[in-house]
Amino acid sequence: MNTATETRTVVIEREIPQPAAKIWKALTTSHLISEWLMNNDFHPEVGHRFKLRGEWGGVLDCEVLEIDPERSLSYSWDHDNDDPLYALRSVVTYTLTPTATGTHLRVEQSGFRPEQKQAYGGAHAGWKGFLAKLEGVVGAEG
Amino acid sequence: MNTATETRTVVIEREIPQPAAKIWKALTTSHLISEWLMNNDFHPEVGHRFKLRGEWGGVLDCEVLEIDPERSLSYSWDHDNDDPLYALRSVVTYTLTPTATGTHLRVEQSGFRPEQKQAYGGAHAGWKGFLAKLEGVVGAEG
């Protein structure tokens, strides 16, 4: 029995009528990321540490873990808090798969502990909003 | 000379064509706060500690500092981060003043250190968005 490692994962999937190359650009270009996700100092290089900054003063600590151009991107998505219920150690992975009409995008955020029900539910709602904005950014880019 | 205490303050003001009582309700009722600001366990009692939770896993640590019903509300708005550039110790104060056509709302967030330029700029943009949503919530409530 090893309940200490039990975590929950949020998965959101979307069909986007755009080529994978355009979505990849929006996922990996700092000024575009700021339009659909948060302000950031992202750079597409494994090992690069960066921050995602909410407008209200909140901050996520991140590190690029894996890059497979136009196919998948993975980074850590951590949040400091003295209260363990709110401290978060998670990993976000984007996976792109070409389809007949565009691209299938899968976003996974793993690492929610069972007691972090609110953070888990919030992330589900948060990603829906982020991805709706992402689609707008991808559609607007020439 | 005492540069250690120098901080910057964000101030946003709006004229809202609604009575102060309705705005006060939206500022101090947990389920309404969650509609325009963030998920929370706010309770209108001086000394009450609560969290504001971003959908993406970020958290603010808050404590109610002052309540003057239908006139002013003040709470701390802190954010933990190992990097001092991102750790925030601030105070948010809402002040309501009746006018001929409704209510003048002033929101002040104080405590940004001079080097926290990005958090300061972000808060300015953030409050504009929050208050636009607040007006919607106040207008929708009967």
Short mmCIF file of N, CA and C in Angstrom, two decimals, chain A:
data_model
loop_
_atom_site.label_atom_id
_atom_site.label_comp_id
_atom_site.label_asym_id
_atom_site.label_seq_id
_atom_site.Cartn_x
_atom_site.Cartn_y
_atom_site.Cartn_z
N MET A 1 0.85 -1.19 0.00
CA MET A 1 0.00 0.00 0.00
C MET A 1 0.88 1.24 0.00
N ASN A 2 0.59 2.15 -0.90
CA ASN A 2 1.41 3.34 -0.97
C ASN A 2 0.51 4.53 -1.30
N THR A 3 -0.32 4.91 -0.34
CA THR A 3 -1.28 5.99 -0.60
C THR A 3 -0.59 7.34 -0.74
N ALA A 4 0.66 7.44 -0.29
CA ALA A 4 1.34 8.75 -0.33
C ALA A 4 1.50 9.27 -1.74
N THR A 5 1.54 8.38 -2.72
CA THR A 5 1.79 8.83 -4.09
C THR A 5 0.49 8.99 -4.90
N GLU A 6 -0.64 8.76 -4.27
CA GLU A 6 -1.90 8.87 -5.00
C GLU A 6 -2.21 10.32 -5.34
N THR A 7 -2.38 10.63 -6.62
CA THR A 7 -2.72 11.99 -7.02
C THR A 7 -3.83 11.96 -8.06
N ARG A 8 -4.42 13.12 -8.29
CA ARG A 8 -5.47 13.24 -9.29
C ARG A 8 -4.99 14.11 -10.45
N THR A 9 -5.56 13.87 -11.60
CA THR A 9 -5.13 14.55 -12.82
C THR A 9 -6.33 15.19 -13.52
N VAL A 10 -6.18 16.43 -13.92
CA VAL A 10 -7.19 17.11 -14.74
C VAL A 10 -6.82 16.91 -16.20
N VAL A 11 -7.78 16.48 -17.00
CA VAL A 11 -7.54 16.33 -18.45
C VAL A 11 -8.61 17.11 -19.21
N ILE A 12 -8.17 17.95 -20.13
CA ILE A 12 -9.09 18.72 -20.97
C ILE A 12 -8.67 18.47 -22.42
N GLU A 13 -9.65 18.20 -23.28
CA GLU A 13 -9.31 17.95 -24.69
C GLU A 13 -10.15 18.84 -25.60
N ARG A 14 -9.53 19.27 -26.69
CA ARG A 14 -10.25 20.12 -27.65
C ARG A 14 -9.81 19.79 -29.06
N GLU A 15 -10.77 19.95 -29.99
CA GLU A 15 -10.44 19.86 -31.42
C GLU A 15 -10.34 21.29 -31.91
N ILE A 16 -9.20 21.67 -32.46
CA ILE A 16 -9.00 23.04 -32.93
C ILE A 16 -8.77 23.02 -34.45
N PRO A 17 -9.57 23.78 -35.21
CA PRO A 17 -9.46 23.72 -36.68
C PRO A 17 -8.29 24.54 -37.19
N GLN A 18 -7.11 24.25 -36.68
CA GLN A 18 -5.89 24.97 -37.05
C GLN A 18 -4.75 23.96 -37.07
N PRO A 19 -3.72 24.22 -37.89
CA PRO A 19 -2.57 23.31 -37.92
C PRO A 19 -1.80 23.32 -36.59
N ALA A 20 -1.17 22.20 -36.30
CA ALA A 20 -0.41 22.06 -35.05
C ALA A 20 0.67 23.14 -34.91
N ALA A 21 1.26 23.56 -36.04
CA ALA A 21 2.35 24.55 -35.98
C ALA A 21 1.87 25.86 -35.37
N LYS A 22 0.63 26.27 -35.69
CA LYS A 22 0.12 27.53 -35.16
C LYS A 22 -0.18 27.41 -33.66
N ILE A 23 -0.71 26.27 -33.26
CA ILE A 23 -1.01 26.07 -31.84
C ILE A 23 0.29 26.00 -31.06
N TRP A 24 1.27 25.30 -31.63
CA TRP A 24 2.58 25.21 -30.97
C TRP A 24 3.18 26.59 -30.72
N LYS A 25 3.05 27.47 -31.70
CA LYS A 25 3.59 28.83 -31.55
C LYS A 25 2.92 29.54 -30.37
N ALA A 26 1.59 29.37 -30.26
CA ALA A 26 0.88 30.03 -29.15
C ALA A 26 1.24 29.43 -27.80
N LEU A 27 1.61 28.14 -27.80
CA LEU A 27 1.97 27.47 -26.53
C LEU A 27 3.39 27.81 -26.08
N THR A 28 4.23 28.27 -27.00
CA THR A 28 5.66 28.38 -26.69
C THR A 28 6.26 29.78 -26.90
N THR A 29 5.43 30.76 -27.21
CA THR A 29 5.91 32.12 -27.45
C THR A 29 5.44 33.01 -26.30
N SER A 30 6.40 33.59 -25.57
CA SER A 30 6.07 34.30 -24.33
C SER A 30 4.94 35.32 -24.49
N HIS A 31 5.02 36.21 -25.51
CA HIS A 31 4.00 37.26 -25.59
C HIS A 31 2.63 36.69 -25.97
N LEU A 32 2.62 35.54 -26.67
CA LEU A 32 1.32 34.91 -26.97
C LEU A 32 0.78 34.19 -25.74
N ILE A 33 1.65 33.53 -24.97
CA ILE A 33 1.23 32.86 -23.73
C ILE A 33 0.57 33.87 -22.79
N SER A 34 1.12 35.10 -22.78
CA SER A 34 0.54 36.11 -21.88
C SER A 34 -0.87 36.50 -22.31
N GLU A 35 -1.21 36.26 -23.59
CA GLU A 35 -2.55 36.62 -24.05
C GLU A 35 -3.61 35.60 -23.65
N TRP A 36 -3.23 34.33 -23.52
CA TRP A 36 -4.26 33.32 -23.21
C TRP A 36 -4.09 32.69 -21.83
N LEU A 37 -2.88 32.80 -21.23
CA LEU A 37 -2.66 32.13 -19.95
C LEU A 37 -2.33 33.16 -18.86
N MET A 38 -1.09 33.57 -18.76
CA MET A 38 -0.69 34.55 -17.76
C MET A 38 0.60 35.21 -18.21
N ASN A 39 0.92 36.34 -17.57
CA ASN A 39 2.23 36.96 -17.82
C ASN A 39 3.31 35.96 -17.43
N ASN A 40 4.44 36.01 -18.12
CA ASN A 40 5.42 34.94 -17.94
C ASN A 40 6.77 35.34 -18.51
N ASP A 41 7.79 34.57 -18.14
CA ASP A 41 9.10 34.69 -18.77
C ASP A 41 9.51 33.31 -19.32
N PHE A 42 8.55 32.69 -19.98
CA PHE A 42 8.76 31.38 -20.60
C PHE A 42 9.80 31.46 -21.70
N HIS A 43 10.57 30.40 -21.83
CA HIS A 43 11.50 30.26 -22.95
C HIS A 43 11.53 28.77 -23.26
N PRO A 44 11.40 28.37 -24.53
CA PRO A 44 11.27 26.94 -24.86
C PRO A 44 12.59 26.20 -24.82
N GLU A 45 13.06 25.92 -23.61
CA GLU A 45 14.34 25.22 -23.46
C GLU A 45 14.22 24.35 -22.21
N VAL A 46 14.51 23.07 -22.35
CA VAL A 46 14.41 22.16 -21.21
C VAL A 46 15.31 22.65 -20.08
N GLY A 47 14.76 22.71 -18.88
CA GLY A 47 15.52 23.18 -17.72
C GLY A 47 15.30 24.65 -17.42
N HIS A 48 14.71 25.38 -18.36
CA HIS A 48 14.45 26.81 -18.12
C HIS A 48 13.40 26.97 -17.02
N ARG A 49 13.74 27.77 -16.01
CA ARG A 49 12.79 28.05 -14.93
C ARG A 49 12.09 29.37 -15.23
N PHE A 50 10.79 29.41 -15.00
CA PHE A 50 10.05 30.64 -15.28
C PHE A 50 8.89 30.79 -14.30
N LYS A 51 8.29 31.98 -14.34
CA LYS A 51 7.14 32.25 -13.48
C LYS A 51 5.92 32.52 -14.35
N LEU A 52 4.77 32.07 -13.88
CA LEU A 52 3.50 32.53 -14.44
C LEU A 52 2.90 33.44 -13.38
N ARG A 53 2.51 34.65 -13.77
CA ARG A 53 2.06 35.63 -12.80
C ARG A 53 0.61 36.02 -13.03
N GLY A 54 -0.24 35.74 -12.04
CA GLY A 54 -1.62 36.20 -12.10
C GLY A 54 -1.65 37.71 -11.91
N GLU A 55 -2.66 38.35 -12.47
CA GLU A 55 -2.72 39.82 -12.40
C GLU A 55 -2.86 40.34 -10.99
N TRP A 56 -3.29 39.52 -10.07
CA TRP A 56 -3.63 39.94 -8.72
C TRP A 56 -2.49 39.70 -7.75
N GLY A 57 -1.29 39.31 -8.25
CA GLY A 57 -0.14 39.15 -7.36
C GLY A 57 0.25 37.72 -7.09
N GLY A 58 -0.54 36.77 -7.54
CA GLY A 58 -0.21 35.37 -7.33
C GLY A 58 0.82 34.89 -8.34
N VAL A 59 1.61 33.89 -7.96
CA VAL A 59 2.70 33.43 -8.81
C VAL A 59 2.80 31.91 -8.81
N LEU A 60 3.08 31.34 -9.99
CA LEU A 60 3.40 29.93 -10.11
C LEU A 60 4.87 29.79 -10.48
N ASP A 61 5.53 28.82 -9.88
CA ASP A 61 6.93 28.52 -10.19
C ASP A 61 6.97 27.33 -11.13
N CYS A 62 7.63 27.52 -12.26
CA CYS A 62 7.59 26.50 -13.32
C CYS A 62 8.99 26.18 -13.85
N GLU A 63 9.11 25.00 -14.45
CA GLU A 63 10.36 24.61 -15.12
C GLU A 63 10.02 23.74 -16.32
N VAL A 64 10.63 24.05 -17.45
CA VAL A 64 10.37 23.27 -18.66
C VAL A 64 10.98 21.89 -18.49
N LEU A 65 10.15 20.84 -18.68
CA LEU A 65 10.60 19.46 -18.46
C LEU A 65 10.87 18.72 -19.77
N GLU A 66 10.00 18.94 -20.76
CA GLU A 66 10.15 18.20 -22.02
C GLU A 66 9.62 19.04 -23.17
N ILE A 67 10.31 18.99 -24.29
CA ILE A 67 9.84 19.66 -25.50
C ILE A 67 10.02 18.72 -26.68
N ASP A 68 8.93 18.47 -27.39
CA ASP A 68 8.98 17.69 -28.63
C ASP A 68 8.24 18.56 -29.64
N PRO A 69 8.97 19.36 -30.43
CA PRO A 69 8.35 20.43 -31.23
C PRO A 69 7.10 20.01 -32.01
N GLU A 70 6.07 20.81 -31.85
CA GLU A 70 4.77 20.62 -32.51
C GLU A 70 4.06 19.34 -32.08
N ARG A 71 4.59 18.66 -31.06
CA ARG A 71 3.95 17.44 -30.57
C ARG A 71 3.62 17.49 -29.10
N SER A 72 4.61 17.82 -28.27
CA SER A 72 4.29 17.87 -26.85
C SER A 72 5.24 18.79 -26.08
N LEU A 73 4.66 19.36 -25.03
CA LEU A 73 5.38 20.30 -24.17
C LEU A 73 4.94 20.00 -22.75
N SER A 74 5.91 19.99 -21.83
CA SER A 74 5.60 19.66 -20.45
C SER A 74 6.38 20.59 -19.53
N TYR A 75 5.69 21.16 -18.54
CA TYR A 75 6.43 21.94 -17.52
C TYR A 75 5.80 21.76 -16.15
N SER A 76 6.65 21.94 -15.12
CA SER A 76 6.13 21.90 -13.76
C SER A 76 5.35 23.17 -13.51
N TRP A 77 4.42 23.08 -12.55
CA TRP A 77 3.46 24.17 -12.28
C TRP A 77 3.23 24.08 -10.77
N ASP A 78 4.12 24.78 -10.03
CA ASP A 78 4.12 24.67 -8.57
C ASP A 78 3.64 25.96 -7.93
N HIS A 79 3.09 25.81 -6.75
CA HIS A 79 2.63 26.99 -6.02
C HIS A 79 2.99 26.85 -4.54
N ASP A 80 3.71 27.86 -4.04
CA ASP A 80 4.09 27.88 -2.63
C ASP A 80 2.93 28.31 -1.76
N ASN A 81 2.72 27.62 -0.67
CA ASN A 81 1.82 28.14 0.38
C ASN A 81 2.15 27.42 1.67
N ASP A 82 2.13 28.16 2.77
CA ASP A 82 2.43 27.55 4.07
C ASP A 82 1.43 26.46 4.41
N ASP A 83 0.19 26.62 3.94
CA ASP A 83 -0.86 25.64 4.21
C ASP A 83 -0.77 24.52 3.17
N PRO A 84 -0.48 23.27 3.60
CA PRO A 84 -0.29 22.18 2.63
C PRO A 84 -1.52 21.92 1.75
N LEU A 85 -2.67 22.37 2.23
CA LEU A 85 -3.89 22.19 1.43
C LEU A 85 -3.83 23.01 0.14
N TYR A 86 -3.03 24.07 0.18
CA TYR A 86 -2.97 24.99 -0.96
C TYR A 86 -1.66 24.93 -1.73
N ALA A 87 -0.63 24.35 -1.10
CA ALA A 87 0.65 24.22 -1.80
C ALA A 87 0.48 23.18 -2.91
N LEU A 88 0.97 23.50 -4.10
CA LEU A 88 0.72 22.64 -5.25
C LEU A 88 2.03 22.26 -5.92
N ARG A 89 2.19 20.97 -6.22
CA ARG A 89 3.32 20.49 -7.02
C ARG A 89 2.71 19.72 -8.16
N SER A 90 2.60 20.34 -9.31
CA SER A 90 1.91 19.68 -10.42
C SER A 90 2.74 19.78 -11.70
N VAL A 91 2.32 19.02 -12.70
CA VAL A 91 2.97 19.04 -14.01
C VAL A 91 1.90 19.21 -15.07
N VAL A 92 2.12 20.16 -15.98
CA VAL A 92 1.20 20.39 -17.09
C VAL A 92 1.82 19.85 -18.38
N THR A 93 1.06 19.05 -19.11
CA THR A 93 1.55 18.49 -20.37
C THR A 93 0.56 18.78 -21.49
N TYR A 94 1.04 19.40 -22.55
CA TYR A 94 0.23 19.66 -23.74
C TYR A 94 0.63 18.64 -24.80
N THR A 95 -0.35 18.00 -25.43
CA THR A 95 -0.06 17.05 -26.50
C THR A 95 -0.87 17.41 -27.73
N LEU A 96 -0.21 17.56 -28.86
CA LEU A 96 -0.87 17.92 -30.12
C LEU A 96 -0.86 16.72 -31.06
N THR A 97 -2.02 16.41 -31.67
CA THR A 97 -2.11 15.33 -32.64
C THR A 97 -2.86 15.83 -33.86
N PRO A 98 -2.21 15.81 -35.03
CA PRO A 98 -2.90 16.28 -36.25
C PRO A 98 -4.12 15.41 -36.56
N THR A 99 -5.19 16.05 -37.04
CA THR A 99 -6.40 15.33 -37.45
C THR A 99 -6.72 15.74 -38.88
N ALA A 100 -7.78 15.16 -39.44
CA ALA A 100 -8.16 15.49 -40.82
C ALA A 100 -8.54 16.97 -40.94
N THR A 101 -9.08 17.55 -39.87
CA THR A 101 -9.60 18.92 -39.95
C THR A 101 -8.80 19.94 -39.14
N GLY A 102 -7.74 19.51 -38.52
CA GLY A 102 -6.97 20.46 -37.70
C GLY A 102 -6.09 19.72 -36.71
N THR A 103 -6.30 20.01 -35.44
CA THR A 103 -5.42 19.43 -34.42
C THR A 103 -6.22 19.08 -33.16
N HIS A 104 -5.90 17.93 -32.61
CA HIS A 104 -6.45 17.54 -31.32
C HIS A 104 -5.47 18.01 -30.25
N LEU A 105 -5.96 18.81 -29.30
CA LEU A 105 -5.11 19.28 -28.21
C LEU A 105 -5.57 18.63 -26.91
N ARG A 106 -4.62 18.01 -26.23
CA ARG A 106 -4.90 17.40 -24.93
C ARG A 106 -4.05 18.13 -23.89
N VAL A 107 -4.69 18.61 -22.83
CA VAL A 107 -3.95 19.25 -21.75
C VAL A 107 -4.19 18.44 -20.48
N GLU A 108 -3.10 18.09 -19.84
CA GLU A 108 -3.18 17.30 -18.61
C GLU A 108 -2.45 18.05 -17.51
N GLN A 109 -3.09 18.18 -16.34
CA GLN A 109 -2.38 18.72 -15.17
C GLN A 109 -2.45 17.67 -14.08
N SER A 110 -1.30 17.12 -13.74
CA SER A 110 -1.25 16.03 -12.77
C SER A 110 -0.60 16.50 -11.48
N GLY A 111 -0.93 15.84 -10.37
CA GLY A 111 -0.26 16.12 -9.11
C GLY A 111 -1.15 16.63 -8.00
N PHE A 112 -2.47 16.73 -8.24
CA PHE A 112 -3.36 17.18 -7.17
C PHE A 112 -3.51 16.06 -6.14
N ARG A 113 -3.28 16.39 -4.89
CA ARG A 113 -3.47 15.38 -3.86
C ARG A 113 -4.97 15.25 -3.57
N PRO A 114 -5.38 14.08 -3.06
CA PRO A 114 -6.82 13.81 -2.87
C PRO A 114 -7.53 14.89 -2.06
N GLU A 115 -6.84 15.47 -1.07
CA GLU A 115 -7.50 16.46 -0.22
C GLU A 115 -7.60 17.84 -0.89
N GLN A 116 -6.96 18.00 -2.03
CA GLN A 116 -7.00 19.31 -2.71
C GLN A 116 -8.18 19.39 -3.68
N LYS A 117 -9.36 19.13 -3.15
CA LYS A 117 -10.56 19.07 -3.99
C LYS A 117 -10.86 20.41 -4.66
N GLN A 118 -10.68 21.50 -3.91
CA GLN A 118 -11.03 22.81 -4.47
C GLN A 118 -10.06 23.21 -5.57
N ALA A 119 -8.78 22.97 -5.34
CA ALA A 119 -7.78 23.30 -6.36
C ALA A 119 -8.04 22.47 -7.62
N TYR A 120 -8.39 21.21 -7.42
CA TYR A 120 -8.67 20.31 -8.55
C TYR A 120 -9.87 20.80 -9.36
N GLY A 121 -10.96 21.10 -8.65
CA GLY A 121 -12.16 21.61 -9.33
C GLY A 121 -11.90 22.95 -10.01
N GLY A 122 -11.13 23.79 -9.33
CA GLY A 122 -10.80 25.10 -9.89
C GLY A 122 -9.96 24.99 -11.15
N ALA A 123 -9.04 24.05 -11.16
CA ALA A 123 -8.17 23.87 -12.32
C ALA A 123 -8.99 23.45 -13.54
N HIS A 124 -9.98 22.61 -13.30
CA HIS A 124 -10.85 22.18 -14.39
C HIS A 124 -11.52 23.39 -15.05
N ALA A 125 -12.12 24.25 -14.21
CA ALA A 125 -12.77 25.46 -14.71
C ALA A 125 -11.74 26.40 -15.34
N GLY A 126 -10.58 26.53 -14.68
CA GLY A 126 -9.54 27.43 -15.17
C GLY A 126 -9.08 27.05 -16.57
N TRP A 127 -8.81 25.75 -16.79
CA TRP A 127 -8.32 25.32 -18.10
C TRP A 127 -9.34 25.54 -19.21
N LYS A 128 -10.63 25.37 -18.88
CA LYS A 128 -11.65 25.64 -19.91
C LYS A 128 -11.56 27.09 -20.38
N GLY A 129 -11.39 28.00 -19.41
CA GLY A 129 -11.26 29.42 -19.76
C GLY A 129 -9.98 29.70 -20.53
N PHE A 130 -8.87 29.15 -20.06
CA PHE A 130 -7.58 29.38 -20.73
C PHE A 130 -7.63 28.88 -22.18
N LEU A 131 -8.20 27.67 -22.37
CA LEU A 131 -8.19 27.09 -23.73
C LEU A 131 -9.14 27.82 -24.67
N ALA A 132 -10.22 28.38 -24.12
CA ALA A 132 -11.11 29.19 -24.97
C ALA A 132 -10.32 30.41 -25.47
N LYS A 133 -9.52 30.99 -24.57
CA LYS A 133 -8.72 32.16 -25.00
C LYS A 133 -7.62 31.74 -25.97
N LEU A 134 -7.02 30.56 -25.71
CA LEU A 134 -5.98 30.04 -26.61
C LEU A 134 -6.52 29.92 -28.04
N GLU A 135 -7.72 29.37 -28.17
CA GLU A 135 -8.31 29.23 -29.51
C GLU A 135 -8.47 30.58 -30.19
N GLY A 136 -8.84 31.58 -29.39
CA GLY A 136 -8.97 32.94 -29.94
C GLY A 136 -7.62 33.46 -30.41
N VAL A 137 -6.58 33.23 -29.63
CA VAL A 137 -5.23 33.70 -30.00
C VAL A 137 -4.75 32.98 -31.26
N VAL A 138 -4.96 31.67 -31.33
CA VAL A 138 -4.51 30.89 -32.49
C VAL A 138 -5.25 31.35 -33.75
N GLY A 139 -6.54 31.62 -33.59
CA GLY A 139 -7.34 32.05 -34.75
C GLY A 139 -6.97 33.44 -35.24
N ALA A 140 -6.53 34.29 -34.31
CA ALA A 140 -6.22 35.68 -34.66
C ALA A 140 -4.85 35.82 -35.30
N GLU A 141 -3.94 34.88 -34.99
CA GLU A 141 -2.58 34.95 -35.55
C GLU A 141 -2.62 34.56 -37.01
N GLY A 142 -1.98 35.38 -37.86
CA GLY A 142 -1.98 35.11 -39.30
C GLY A 142 -1.44 33.81 -39.57
#
